[in-house]
Amino acid sequence: MRIARASESPKGPMDPSNFSGGSVERRDYGAIDEPSGTALAVSFAAGARTNWHRHPGGQVLYILEGQARMAARDGTPVSLDPGDLVTALPGEEHWHGAAPNGPMTHLAIQFGVTAWGEAVEQGD
């Protein structure tokens, strides 16, 4: 059994080259499935979002607080509320972030090294 205590987990900013729209911070819970699975609690300022990206083994997002927005490359953005859980399939290009009206925090569990793409256009 492994325990990742919040009090011992590093906290800091996300790489601003992969996020837009405001500050985004993370609490890194570390590896959950050596060597490629990680768990992060990520907090987005209102309107902040990721760039387009994908994970070779997929990603699971669980909305902890606030309202989230997310879209796959070939889909329409959807709104997600606290308690909602969404899965990006392996290799599925997508983005996610906070709705424009307030901050949002989600738990992200991803598998494999994230492949980052370009910024999301305002209309997406």
Coordinates of N, CA and C in Angstrom, one line a residue:
M1 N 0.9 -1.2 0.0 CA 0.0 0.0 0.0 C 0.9 1.2 0.0
R2 N 0.5 2.2 -0.8 CA 1.2 3.5 -0.8 C 0.2 4.6 -0.4
I3 N 0.7 5.5 0.4 CA -0.2 6.7 0.8 C 0.5 7.9 0.4
A4 N -0.2 8.8 -0.3 CA 0.3 10.1 -0.7 C -0.4 11.1 0.1
R5 N 0.2 11.6 1.1 CA -0.4 12.6 2.0 C -0.3 14.0 1.4
A6 N -1.5 14.7 1.4 CA -1.5 16.0 0.9 C -0.5 17.0 1.5
S7 N -0.3 16.8 2.8 CA 0.7 17.6 3.5 C 2.1 17.4 3.0
E8 N 2.4 16.3 2.4 CA 3.7 15.9 1.9 C 3.9 16.0 0.4
S9 N 2.8 16.3 -0.3 CA 2.8 16.4 -1.7 C 3.2 17.8 -2.2
P10 N 4.2 17.8 -3.2 CA 4.6 19.1 -3.7 C 3.5 19.9 -4.3
K11 N 3.5 21.2 -4.2 CA 2.4 22.1 -4.8 C 3.2 23.2 -5.5
G12 N 2.6 23.6 -6.7 CA 3.3 24.6 -7.4 C 2.6 24.9 -8.7
P13 N 3.1 25.8 -9.5 CA 2.4 26.2 -10.8 C 2.6 25.1 -11.8
M14 N 1.7 25.1 -12.7 CA 1.8 24.2 -13.9 C 2.6 25.0 -14.9
D15 N 3.2 24.3 -15.9 CA 4.0 24.9 -17.0 C 3.1 25.9 -17.8
P16 N 3.3 27.2 -17.7 CA 2.4 28.1 -18.4 C 2.4 27.9 -20.0
S17 N 3.4 27.2 -20.5 CA 3.4 27.0 -22.0 C 2.4 26.0 -22.4
N18 N 1.7 25.3 -21.5 CA 0.7 24.3 -21.8 C -0.7 24.7 -21.3
F19 N -0.8 25.9 -20.7 CA -2.1 26.3 -20.1 C -2.3 27.8 -20.5
S20 N -3.6 28.2 -20.6 CA -3.9 29.6 -20.9 C -5.0 30.1 -20.1
G21 N -5.1 31.4 -19.9 CA -6.3 32.0 -19.3 C -6.2 32.3 -17.8
G22 N -5.0 32.2 -17.2 CA -4.9 32.5 -15.8 C -4.1 31.4 -15.1
S23 N -4.0 31.6 -13.8 CA -3.1 30.7 -13.0 C -3.7 29.3 -12.9
V24 N -2.8 28.4 -12.9 CA -3.1 27.0 -12.8 C -2.1 26.4 -11.8
E25 N -2.5 25.8 -10.7 CA -1.6 25.2 -9.8 C -2.0 23.7 -9.6
R26 N -1.0 23.0 -9.2 CA -1.1 21.5 -9.0 C -0.6 21.1 -7.6
R27 N -1.1 20.0 -7.2 CA -0.6 19.3 -6.0 C -0.3 17.9 -6.6
D28 N 1.0 17.5 -6.6 CA 1.5 16.3 -7.2 C 1.5 15.2 -6.2
Y29 N 0.6 14.2 -6.5 CA 0.5 13.0 -5.6 C 1.5 11.9 -6.0
G30 N 2.2 12.2 -7.1 CA 3.3 11.2 -7.5 C 2.7 10.0 -8.3
A31 N 3.6 9.1 -8.5 CA 3.3 7.9 -9.3 C 2.3 7.0 -8.6
I32 N 1.3 6.6 -9.4 CA 0.4 5.6 -8.9 C 0.5 4.3 -9.5
D33 N 1.2 4.2 -10.7 CA 1.4 3.0 -11.4 C 2.7 3.1 -12.1
E34 N 3.8 2.7 -11.4 CA 5.1 2.9 -11.9 C 5.2 2.3 -13.3
P35 N 5.9 2.9 -14.2 CA 6.4 4.2 -14.1 C 5.6 5.3 -14.7
S36 N 4.4 5.0 -15.2 CA 3.7 6.0 -16.1 C 2.4 6.5 -15.6
G37 N 1.9 6.2 -14.4 CA 0.7 6.7 -14.0 C 0.9 7.8 -12.9
T38 N 0.2 8.9 -13.0 CA 0.4 10.0 -12.1 C -1.0 10.5 -11.6
A39 N -1.1 11.1 -10.4 CA -2.3 11.7 -9.9 C -1.9 13.1 -9.5
L40 N -2.8 14.1 -10.0 CA -2.6 15.5 -9.6 C -3.9 16.1 -9.3
A41 N -3.9 16.9 -8.3 CA -5.1 17.8 -8.0 C -4.7 19.1 -8.7
V42 N -5.5 19.6 -9.6 CA -5.2 20.8 -10.4 C -6.3 21.8 -10.2
S43 N -5.8 23.0 -9.8 CA -6.8 24.2 -9.6 C -6.6 25.2 -10.7
F44 N -7.7 25.5 -11.4 CA -7.7 26.5 -12.5 C -8.4 27.8 -12.1
A45 N -7.8 28.9 -12.4 CA -8.5 30.2 -12.3 C -9.7 30.2 -13.2
A46 N -10.6 31.1 -13.0 CA -11.8 31.2 -13.9 C -11.3 31.4 -15.4
G47 N -11.8 30.6 -16.3 CA -11.5 30.7 -17.7 C -10.2 30.0 -18.1
A48 N -9.3 29.6 -17.1 CA -8.1 29.0 -17.5 C -8.3 27.6 -18.0
R49 N -7.4 27.2 -19.0 CA -7.6 25.8 -19.6 C -6.3 25.3 -20.0
T50 N -6.3 24.0 -20.3 CA -5.1 23.4 -20.9 C -5.0 23.7 -22.4
N51 N -3.9 23.4 -23.0 CA -3.7 23.3 -24.4 C -4.4 22.0 -24.8
W52 N -4.5 21.8 -26.1 CA -4.9 20.5 -26.6 C -3.8 19.5 -26.2
H53 N -4.2 18.3 -25.8 CA -3.2 17.3 -25.4 C -3.8 15.9 -25.4
R54 N -3.0 14.9 -25.2 CA -3.4 13.5 -25.2 C -2.5 12.7 -24.3
H55 N -3.0 11.6 -23.8 CA -2.3 10.7 -22.9 C -2.3 9.3 -23.6
P56 N -1.2 8.6 -23.7 CA -1.2 7.3 -24.4 C -2.1 6.3 -23.7
G57 N -2.2 6.4 -22.4 CA -3.0 5.4 -21.6 C -4.3 6.0 -21.2
G58 N -4.7 7.2 -21.6 CA -5.9 7.8 -21.2 C -5.8 8.7 -19.9
Q59 N -6.9 9.3 -19.6 CA -6.9 10.2 -18.4 C -8.3 10.2 -17.8
V60 N -8.3 10.2 -16.5 CA -9.6 10.2 -15.7 C -9.6 11.6 -14.9
L61 N -10.7 12.3 -15.1 CA -10.8 13.6 -14.3 C -12.0 13.5 -13.4
Y62 N -11.9 13.9 -12.2 CA -12.9 13.9 -11.2 C -13.0 15.3 -10.7
I63 N -14.2 16.0 -10.9 CA -14.3 17.4 -10.6 C -14.6 17.5 -9.1
L64 N -13.7 18.2 -8.4 CA -13.8 18.4 -6.9 C -14.6 19.6 -6.6
E65 N -14.4 20.7 -7.2 CA -15.1 21.9 -6.9 C -15.1 22.9 -8.1
G66 N -16.2 23.7 -8.2 CA -16.3 24.6 -9.3 C -16.9 23.9 -10.5
Q67 N -17.0 24.6 -11.6 CA -17.6 24.1 -12.9 C -16.5 24.0 -13.9
A68 N -16.3 22.8 -14.5 CA -15.3 22.5 -15.5 C -15.9 22.6 -16.9
R69 N -15.0 22.8 -17.9 CA -15.4 22.6 -19.3 C -14.4 21.7 -19.9
M70 N -14.8 20.9 -20.9 CA -13.9 19.9 -21.5 C -14.4 19.6 -22.9
A71 N -13.5 19.3 -23.8 CA -13.9 18.9 -25.2 C -12.9 18.0 -25.8
A72 N -13.3 17.0 -26.5 CA -12.4 16.2 -27.4 C -12.3 17.0 -28.7
R73 N -11.2 16.7 -29.4 CA -10.9 17.4 -30.7 C -12.1 17.4 -31.6
D74 N -12.9 16.4 -31.7 CA -14.0 16.3 -32.6 C -15.4 16.5 -32.0
G75 N -15.4 17.2 -30.8 CA -16.6 17.3 -30.1 C -16.9 18.7 -29.6
T76 N -18.1 18.9 -29.1 CA -18.5 20.2 -28.5 C -18.1 20.3 -27.1
P77 N -17.7 21.4 -26.5 CA -17.4 21.5 -25.1 C -18.6 21.1 -24.2
V78 N -18.3 20.4 -23.2 CA -19.4 20.1 -22.2 C -19.0 20.7 -20.9
S79 N -20.0 20.9 -20.0 CA -19.9 21.4 -18.7 C -19.9 20.3 -17.7
L80 N -19.1 20.3 -16.7 CA -19.0 19.3 -15.7 C -19.0 19.9 -14.3
D81 N -19.7 19.3 -13.4 CA -20.0 19.8 -12.1 C -19.3 18.9 -11.0
P82 N -19.1 19.4 -9.8 CA -18.5 18.7 -8.7 C -19.1 17.3 -8.6
G83 N -18.3 16.3 -8.5 CA -18.7 14.9 -8.4 C -18.8 14.2 -9.8
D84 N -18.7 15.0 -10.9 CA -18.7 14.4 -12.2 C -17.4 13.7 -12.5
L85 N -17.4 12.6 -13.2 CA -16.1 11.9 -13.6 C -16.2 11.7 -15.1
V86 N -15.1 12.0 -15.7 CA -15.0 11.9 -17.2 C -13.7 11.2 -17.5
T87 N -13.7 10.4 -18.6 CA -12.5 9.7 -19.1 C -12.2 10.1 -20.5
A88 N -11.0 10.5 -20.7 CA -10.4 10.8 -22.0 C -9.8 9.4 -22.4
L89 N -10.2 8.9 -23.5 CA -9.7 7.6 -23.9 C -8.2 7.6 -24.3
P90 N -7.5 6.5 -24.3 CA -6.1 6.5 -24.7 C -5.9 7.2 -26.1
G91 N -5.0 8.2 -26.1 CA -4.7 8.9 -27.4 C -5.7 9.9 -27.8
E92 N -6.8 10.1 -27.1 CA -7.9 11.0 -27.5 C -7.4 12.5 -27.2
E93 N -7.4 13.3 -28.2 CA -6.9 14.7 -28.0 C -8.1 15.5 -27.4
H94 N -7.8 16.2 -26.4 CA -8.8 17.0 -25.6 C -8.2 18.1 -24.9
W95 N -9.1 19.0 -24.3 CA -8.6 20.0 -23.4 C -9.6 20.1 -22.3
H96 N -9.2 20.7 -21.1 CA -10.2 20.9 -20.0 C -9.7 22.1 -19.2
G97 N -10.6 22.7 -18.5 CA -10.3 23.8 -17.6 C -11.5 24.3 -16.9
A98 N -11.4 25.5 -16.3 CA -12.5 26.1 -15.6 C -13.5 26.9 -16.5
A99 N -14.7 26.9 -16.1 CA -15.7 27.7 -16.8 C -15.3 29.2 -16.6
P100 N -15.8 30.1 -17.4 CA -15.4 31.5 -17.3 C -15.9 32.2 -16.1
N101 N -16.9 31.6 -15.4 CA -17.5 32.3 -14.2 C -16.9 32.0 -12.9
G102 N -15.9 31.1 -12.8 CA -15.3 30.8 -11.5 C -14.2 29.8 -11.6
P103 N -13.4 29.6 -10.5 CA -12.3 28.7 -10.5 C -12.9 27.2 -10.4
M104 N -12.0 26.3 -10.7 CA -12.4 24.9 -10.6 C -11.1 24.1 -10.2
T105 N -11.4 23.0 -9.5 CA -10.3 22.0 -9.1 C -10.8 20.6 -9.5
H106 N -9.9 19.9 -10.1 CA -10.2 18.5 -10.4 C -9.0 17.6 -10.0
L107 N -9.3 16.3 -9.8 CA -8.3 15.3 -9.6 C -8.1 14.7 -11.0
A108 N -6.8 14.7 -11.5 CA -6.5 14.1 -12.8 C -5.6 12.9 -12.5
I109 N -6.0 11.8 -13.1 CA -5.2 10.6 -13.1 C -4.9 10.2 -14.5
Q110 N -3.6 10.2 -14.9 CA -3.3 10.0 -16.3 C -2.3 8.9 -16.4
F111 N -2.2 8.3 -17.6 CA -1.4 7.2 -17.8 C -0.5 7.4 -19.1
G112 N 0.8 7.5 -18.9 CA 1.7 7.8 -19.9 C 2.1 9.3 -19.9
V113 N 3.1 9.6 -20.7 CA 3.6 10.9 -20.8 C 2.7 11.8 -21.6
T114 N 2.3 12.9 -21.1 CA 1.4 13.8 -21.8 C 2.0 14.4 -23.1
A115 N 1.3 14.3 -24.2 CA 1.8 14.9 -25.5 C 1.0 16.2 -25.7
W116 N 1.7 17.3 -25.5 CA 1.1 18.7 -25.6 C 1.0 19.2 -27.0
G117 N -0.1 19.9 -27.3 CA -0.3 20.5 -28.6 C -0.5 22.0 -28.5
E118 N -1.2 22.6 -29.4 CA -1.4 24.0 -29.5 C -2.4 24.5 -28.5
A119 N -2.4 25.8 -28.3 CA -3.5 26.5 -27.4 C -4.8 26.3 -28.0
V120 N -5.9 26.2 -27.2 CA -7.2 26.1 -27.6 C -7.7 27.5 -28.1
E121 N -8.4 27.6 -29.2 CA -8.9 28.8 -29.7 C -10.1 29.2 -28.9
Q122 N -10.3 30.5 -28.8 CA -11.4 31.1 -27.9 C -12.8 30.4 -28.2
G123 N -13.1 30.1 -29.5 CA -14.4 29.5 -29.8 C -14.6 28.1 -29.4
D124 N -13.5 27.4 -29.1 CA -13.5 26.0 -28.7 C -14.1 25.8 -27.3

